[in-house]
PDB file of C-alpha atoms in Angstrom:
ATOM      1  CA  UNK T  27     106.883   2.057  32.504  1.00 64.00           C
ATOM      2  CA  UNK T  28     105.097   2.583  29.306  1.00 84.00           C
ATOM      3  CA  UNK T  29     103.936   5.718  27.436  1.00 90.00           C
ATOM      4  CA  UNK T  30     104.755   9.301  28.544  1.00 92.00           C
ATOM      5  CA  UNK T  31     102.402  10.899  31.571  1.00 94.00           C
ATOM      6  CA  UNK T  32     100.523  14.252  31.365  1.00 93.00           C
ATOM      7  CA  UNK T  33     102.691  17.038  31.837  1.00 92.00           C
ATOM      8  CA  UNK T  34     105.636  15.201  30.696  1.00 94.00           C
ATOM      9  CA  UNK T  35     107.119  15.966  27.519  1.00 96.00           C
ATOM     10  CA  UNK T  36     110.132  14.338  24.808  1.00 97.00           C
ATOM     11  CA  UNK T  37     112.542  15.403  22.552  1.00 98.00           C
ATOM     12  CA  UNK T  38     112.994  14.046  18.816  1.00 98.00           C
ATOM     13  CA  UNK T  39     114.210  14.380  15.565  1.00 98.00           C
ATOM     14  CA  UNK T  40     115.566  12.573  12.569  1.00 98.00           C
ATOM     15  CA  UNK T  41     119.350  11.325  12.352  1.00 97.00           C
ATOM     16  CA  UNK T  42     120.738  14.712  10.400  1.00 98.00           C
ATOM     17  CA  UNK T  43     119.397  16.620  12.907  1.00 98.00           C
ATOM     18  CA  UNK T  44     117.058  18.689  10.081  1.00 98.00           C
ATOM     19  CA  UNK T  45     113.540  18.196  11.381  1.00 99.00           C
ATOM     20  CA  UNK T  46     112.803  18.430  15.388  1.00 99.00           C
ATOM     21  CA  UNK T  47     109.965  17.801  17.597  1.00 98.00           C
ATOM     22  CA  UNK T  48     108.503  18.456  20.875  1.00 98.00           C
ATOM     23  CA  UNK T  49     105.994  15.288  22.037  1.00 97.00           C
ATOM     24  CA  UNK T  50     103.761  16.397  25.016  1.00 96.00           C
ATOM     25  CA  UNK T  51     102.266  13.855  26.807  1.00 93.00           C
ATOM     26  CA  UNK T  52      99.987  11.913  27.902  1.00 95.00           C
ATOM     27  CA  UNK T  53     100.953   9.229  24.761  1.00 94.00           C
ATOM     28  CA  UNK T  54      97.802   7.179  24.175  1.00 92.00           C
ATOM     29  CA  UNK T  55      99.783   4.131  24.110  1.00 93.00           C
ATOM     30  CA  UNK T  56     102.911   2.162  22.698  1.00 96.00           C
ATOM     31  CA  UNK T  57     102.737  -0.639  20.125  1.00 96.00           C
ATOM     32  CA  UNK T  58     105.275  -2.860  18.751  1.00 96.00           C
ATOM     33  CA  UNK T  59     103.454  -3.217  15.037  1.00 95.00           C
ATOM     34  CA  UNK T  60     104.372  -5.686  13.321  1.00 96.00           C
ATOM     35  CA  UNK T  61     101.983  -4.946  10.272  1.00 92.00           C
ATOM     36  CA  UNK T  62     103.231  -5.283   6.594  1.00 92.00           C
ATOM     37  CA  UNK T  63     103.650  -1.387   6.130  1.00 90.00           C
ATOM     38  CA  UNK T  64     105.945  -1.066   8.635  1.00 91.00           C
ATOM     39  CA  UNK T  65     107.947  -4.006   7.693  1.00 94.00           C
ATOM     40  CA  UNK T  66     108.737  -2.696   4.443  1.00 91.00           C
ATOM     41  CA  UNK T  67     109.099   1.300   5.855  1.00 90.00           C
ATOM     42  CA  UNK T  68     111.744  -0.211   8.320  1.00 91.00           C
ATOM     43  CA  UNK T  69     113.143  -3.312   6.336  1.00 93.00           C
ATOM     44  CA  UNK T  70     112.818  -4.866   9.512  1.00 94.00           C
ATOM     45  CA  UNK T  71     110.141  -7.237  11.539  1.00 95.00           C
ATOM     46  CA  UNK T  72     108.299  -4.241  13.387  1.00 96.00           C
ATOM     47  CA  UNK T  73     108.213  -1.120  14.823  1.00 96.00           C
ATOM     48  CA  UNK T  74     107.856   0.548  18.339  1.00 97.00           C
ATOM     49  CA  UNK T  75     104.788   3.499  17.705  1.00 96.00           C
ATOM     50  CA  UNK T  76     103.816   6.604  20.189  1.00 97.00           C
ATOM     51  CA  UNK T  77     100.070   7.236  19.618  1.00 94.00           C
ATOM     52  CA  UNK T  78      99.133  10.630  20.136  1.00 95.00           C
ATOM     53  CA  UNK T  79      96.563  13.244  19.610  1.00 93.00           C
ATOM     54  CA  UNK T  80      98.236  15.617  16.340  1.00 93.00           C
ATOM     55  CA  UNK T  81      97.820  18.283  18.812  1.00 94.00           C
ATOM     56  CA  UNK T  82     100.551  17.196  20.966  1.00 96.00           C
ATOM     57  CA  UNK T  83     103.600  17.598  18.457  1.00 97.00           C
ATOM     58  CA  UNK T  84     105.153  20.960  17.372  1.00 98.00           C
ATOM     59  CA  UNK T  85     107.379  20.112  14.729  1.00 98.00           C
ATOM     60  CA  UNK T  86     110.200  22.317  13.761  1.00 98.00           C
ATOM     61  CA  UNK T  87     111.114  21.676  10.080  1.00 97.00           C
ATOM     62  CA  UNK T  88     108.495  20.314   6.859  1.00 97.00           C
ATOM     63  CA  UNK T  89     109.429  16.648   6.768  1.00 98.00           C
ATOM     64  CA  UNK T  90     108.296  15.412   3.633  1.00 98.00           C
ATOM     65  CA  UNK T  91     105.651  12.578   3.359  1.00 97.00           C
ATOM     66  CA  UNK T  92     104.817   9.359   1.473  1.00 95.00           C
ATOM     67  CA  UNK T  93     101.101   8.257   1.536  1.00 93.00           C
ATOM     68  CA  UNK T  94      99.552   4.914   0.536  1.00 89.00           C
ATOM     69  CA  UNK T  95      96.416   2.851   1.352  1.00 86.00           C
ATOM     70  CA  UNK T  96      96.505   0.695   4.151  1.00 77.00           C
ATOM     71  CA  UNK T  97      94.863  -2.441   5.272  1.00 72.00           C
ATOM     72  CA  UNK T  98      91.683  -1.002   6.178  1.00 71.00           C
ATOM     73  CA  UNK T  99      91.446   1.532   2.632  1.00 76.00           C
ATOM     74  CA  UNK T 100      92.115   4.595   4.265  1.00 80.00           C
ATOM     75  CA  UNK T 101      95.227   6.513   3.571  1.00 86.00           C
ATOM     76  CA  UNK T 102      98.424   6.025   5.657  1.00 89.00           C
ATOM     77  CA  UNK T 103     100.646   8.998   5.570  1.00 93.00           C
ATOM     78  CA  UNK T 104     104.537   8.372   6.477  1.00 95.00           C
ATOM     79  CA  UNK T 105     106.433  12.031   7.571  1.00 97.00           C
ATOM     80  CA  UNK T 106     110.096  11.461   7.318  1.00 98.00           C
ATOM     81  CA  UNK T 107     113.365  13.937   6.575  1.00 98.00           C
ATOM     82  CA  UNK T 108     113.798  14.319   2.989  1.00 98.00           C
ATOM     83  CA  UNK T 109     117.561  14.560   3.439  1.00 98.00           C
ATOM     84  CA  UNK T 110     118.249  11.723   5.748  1.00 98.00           C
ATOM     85  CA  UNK T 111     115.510   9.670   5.560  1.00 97.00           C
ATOM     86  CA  UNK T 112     114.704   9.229   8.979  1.00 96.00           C
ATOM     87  CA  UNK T 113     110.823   8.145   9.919  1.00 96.00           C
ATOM     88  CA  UNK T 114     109.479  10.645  12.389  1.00 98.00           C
ATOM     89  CA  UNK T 115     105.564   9.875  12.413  1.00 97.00           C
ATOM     90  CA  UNK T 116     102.609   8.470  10.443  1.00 94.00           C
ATOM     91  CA  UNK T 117      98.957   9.988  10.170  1.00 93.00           C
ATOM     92  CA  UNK T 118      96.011   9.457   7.956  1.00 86.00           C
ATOM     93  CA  UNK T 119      92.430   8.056   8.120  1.00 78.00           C
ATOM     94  CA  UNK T 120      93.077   7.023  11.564  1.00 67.00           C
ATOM     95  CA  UNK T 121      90.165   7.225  13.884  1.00 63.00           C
ATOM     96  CA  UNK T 122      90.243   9.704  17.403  1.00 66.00           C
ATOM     97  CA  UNK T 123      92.708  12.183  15.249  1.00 79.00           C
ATOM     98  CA  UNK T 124      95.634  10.515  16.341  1.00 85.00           C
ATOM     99  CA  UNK T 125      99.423   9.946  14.791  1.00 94.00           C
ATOM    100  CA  UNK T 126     101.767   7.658  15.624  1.00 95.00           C
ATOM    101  CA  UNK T 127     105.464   9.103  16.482  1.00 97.00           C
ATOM    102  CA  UNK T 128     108.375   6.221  16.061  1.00 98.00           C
ATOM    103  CA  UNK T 129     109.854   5.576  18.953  1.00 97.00           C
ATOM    104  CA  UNK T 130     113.608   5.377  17.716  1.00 96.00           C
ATOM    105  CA  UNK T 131     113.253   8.804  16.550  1.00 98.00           C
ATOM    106  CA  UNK T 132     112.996  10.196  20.486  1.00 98.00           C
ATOM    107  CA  UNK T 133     116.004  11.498  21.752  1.00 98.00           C
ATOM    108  CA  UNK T 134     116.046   9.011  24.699  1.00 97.00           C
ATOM    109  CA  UNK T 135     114.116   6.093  23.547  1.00 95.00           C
ATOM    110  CA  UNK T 136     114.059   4.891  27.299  1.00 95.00           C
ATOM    111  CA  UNK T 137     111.204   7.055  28.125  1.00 94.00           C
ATOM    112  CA  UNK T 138     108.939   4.506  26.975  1.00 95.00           C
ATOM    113  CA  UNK T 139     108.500   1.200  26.978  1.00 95.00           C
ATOM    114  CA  UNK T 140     105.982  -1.048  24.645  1.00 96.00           C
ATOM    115  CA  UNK T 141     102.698  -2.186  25.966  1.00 96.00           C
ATOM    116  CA  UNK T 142     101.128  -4.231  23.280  1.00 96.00           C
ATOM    117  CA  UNK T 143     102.179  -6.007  19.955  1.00 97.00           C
ATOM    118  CA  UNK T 144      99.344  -5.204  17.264  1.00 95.00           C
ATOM    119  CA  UNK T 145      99.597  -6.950  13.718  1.00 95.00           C
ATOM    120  CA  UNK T 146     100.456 -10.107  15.323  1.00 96.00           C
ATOM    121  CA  UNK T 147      98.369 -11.887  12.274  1.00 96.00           C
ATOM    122  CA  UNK T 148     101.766 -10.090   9.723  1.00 96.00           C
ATOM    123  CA  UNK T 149     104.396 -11.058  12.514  1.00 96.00           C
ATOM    124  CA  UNK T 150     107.577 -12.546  10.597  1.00 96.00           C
ATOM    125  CA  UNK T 151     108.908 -15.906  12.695  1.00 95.00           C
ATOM    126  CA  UNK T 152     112.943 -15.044  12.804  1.00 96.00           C
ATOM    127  CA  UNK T 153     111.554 -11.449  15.031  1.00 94.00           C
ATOM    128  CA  UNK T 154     110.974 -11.422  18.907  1.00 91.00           C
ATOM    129  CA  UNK T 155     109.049  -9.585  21.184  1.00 88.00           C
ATOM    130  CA  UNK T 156     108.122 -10.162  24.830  1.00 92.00           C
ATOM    131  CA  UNK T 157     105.205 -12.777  25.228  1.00 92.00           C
ATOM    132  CA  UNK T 158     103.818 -11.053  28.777  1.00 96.00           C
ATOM    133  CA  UNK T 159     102.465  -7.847  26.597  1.00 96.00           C
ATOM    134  CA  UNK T 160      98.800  -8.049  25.293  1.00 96.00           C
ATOM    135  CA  UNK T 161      99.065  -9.392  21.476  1.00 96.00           C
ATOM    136  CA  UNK T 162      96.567  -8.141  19.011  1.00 95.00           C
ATOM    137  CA  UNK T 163      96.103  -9.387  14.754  1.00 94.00           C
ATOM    138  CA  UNK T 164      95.298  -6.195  14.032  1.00 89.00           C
ATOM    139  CA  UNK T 165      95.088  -2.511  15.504  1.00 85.00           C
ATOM    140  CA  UNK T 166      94.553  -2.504  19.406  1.00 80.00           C
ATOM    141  CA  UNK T 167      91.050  -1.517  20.151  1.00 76.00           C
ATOM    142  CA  UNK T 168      90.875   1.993  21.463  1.00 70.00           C
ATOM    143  CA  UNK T 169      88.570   3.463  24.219  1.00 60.00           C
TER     144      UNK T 169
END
């Protein structure tokens, strides 16, 4: 297991139920990152991410959006429900056009499963992930 395969397709939303999506696949991969950013966006020591082209989500709802720099300088765009809170996806001056969908915020999380750890170099030492998947300091290197 791993990402989602062409032609198949997931379900997601935030906790209040407010904003929906529809993620068609194929998913370009899954990453547990373990970056800074998403440390503080999750208050926890990483994050499971769904890259995909922006093509392949229809959203249903505006979620609102919170955009800083990020370790390269480009901008880093977090979507997330303005009533709950709930983290849906990240864009910005990522390369290829793609965005990366949290994985929590699928309906059944088990449809994937992570293939890589990237921001190994910002890992905290009290988190865990499994030592058999590729590790990478920084973002995995794309095709």
């Amino acid at each position: 297991m791993g990402g989602l395969v062409e032609g198949q397709t997931a379900a997601g939303g935030c906790l209040c139920g407010a904003l929906r999506y529809q993620l068609a696949g194929p998913s370009l991969f899954v990453s547990q990152c373990c970056c800074k950013d998403c440390q503080k966006a999750t208050g926890t020591g990483h994050t499971t991410i769904i890259g995909v082209h922006r093509s392949q989500l229809t959203m249903e709802g505006t979620p609102a959006t919170y955009t800083n720099s990020g370790d390269t300088g480009g901008s880093v765009t977090r979507h997330f429900c303005g009533t709950c809170g709930g983290r849906l996806y990240t864009s910005g001056d990522l390369p290829g056009e793609f965005i990366m969908i949290q994985a929590g915020s699928l309906d059944d999380p088990d449809l994937i499963a992570p293939e890589s750890v990237i921001y190994t170099k910002d890992a905290v030492t009290w988190d865990r992930f499994d030592p058999a998947l590729p590790q990478y300091e920084a973002m995995q290197p794309r095709n």
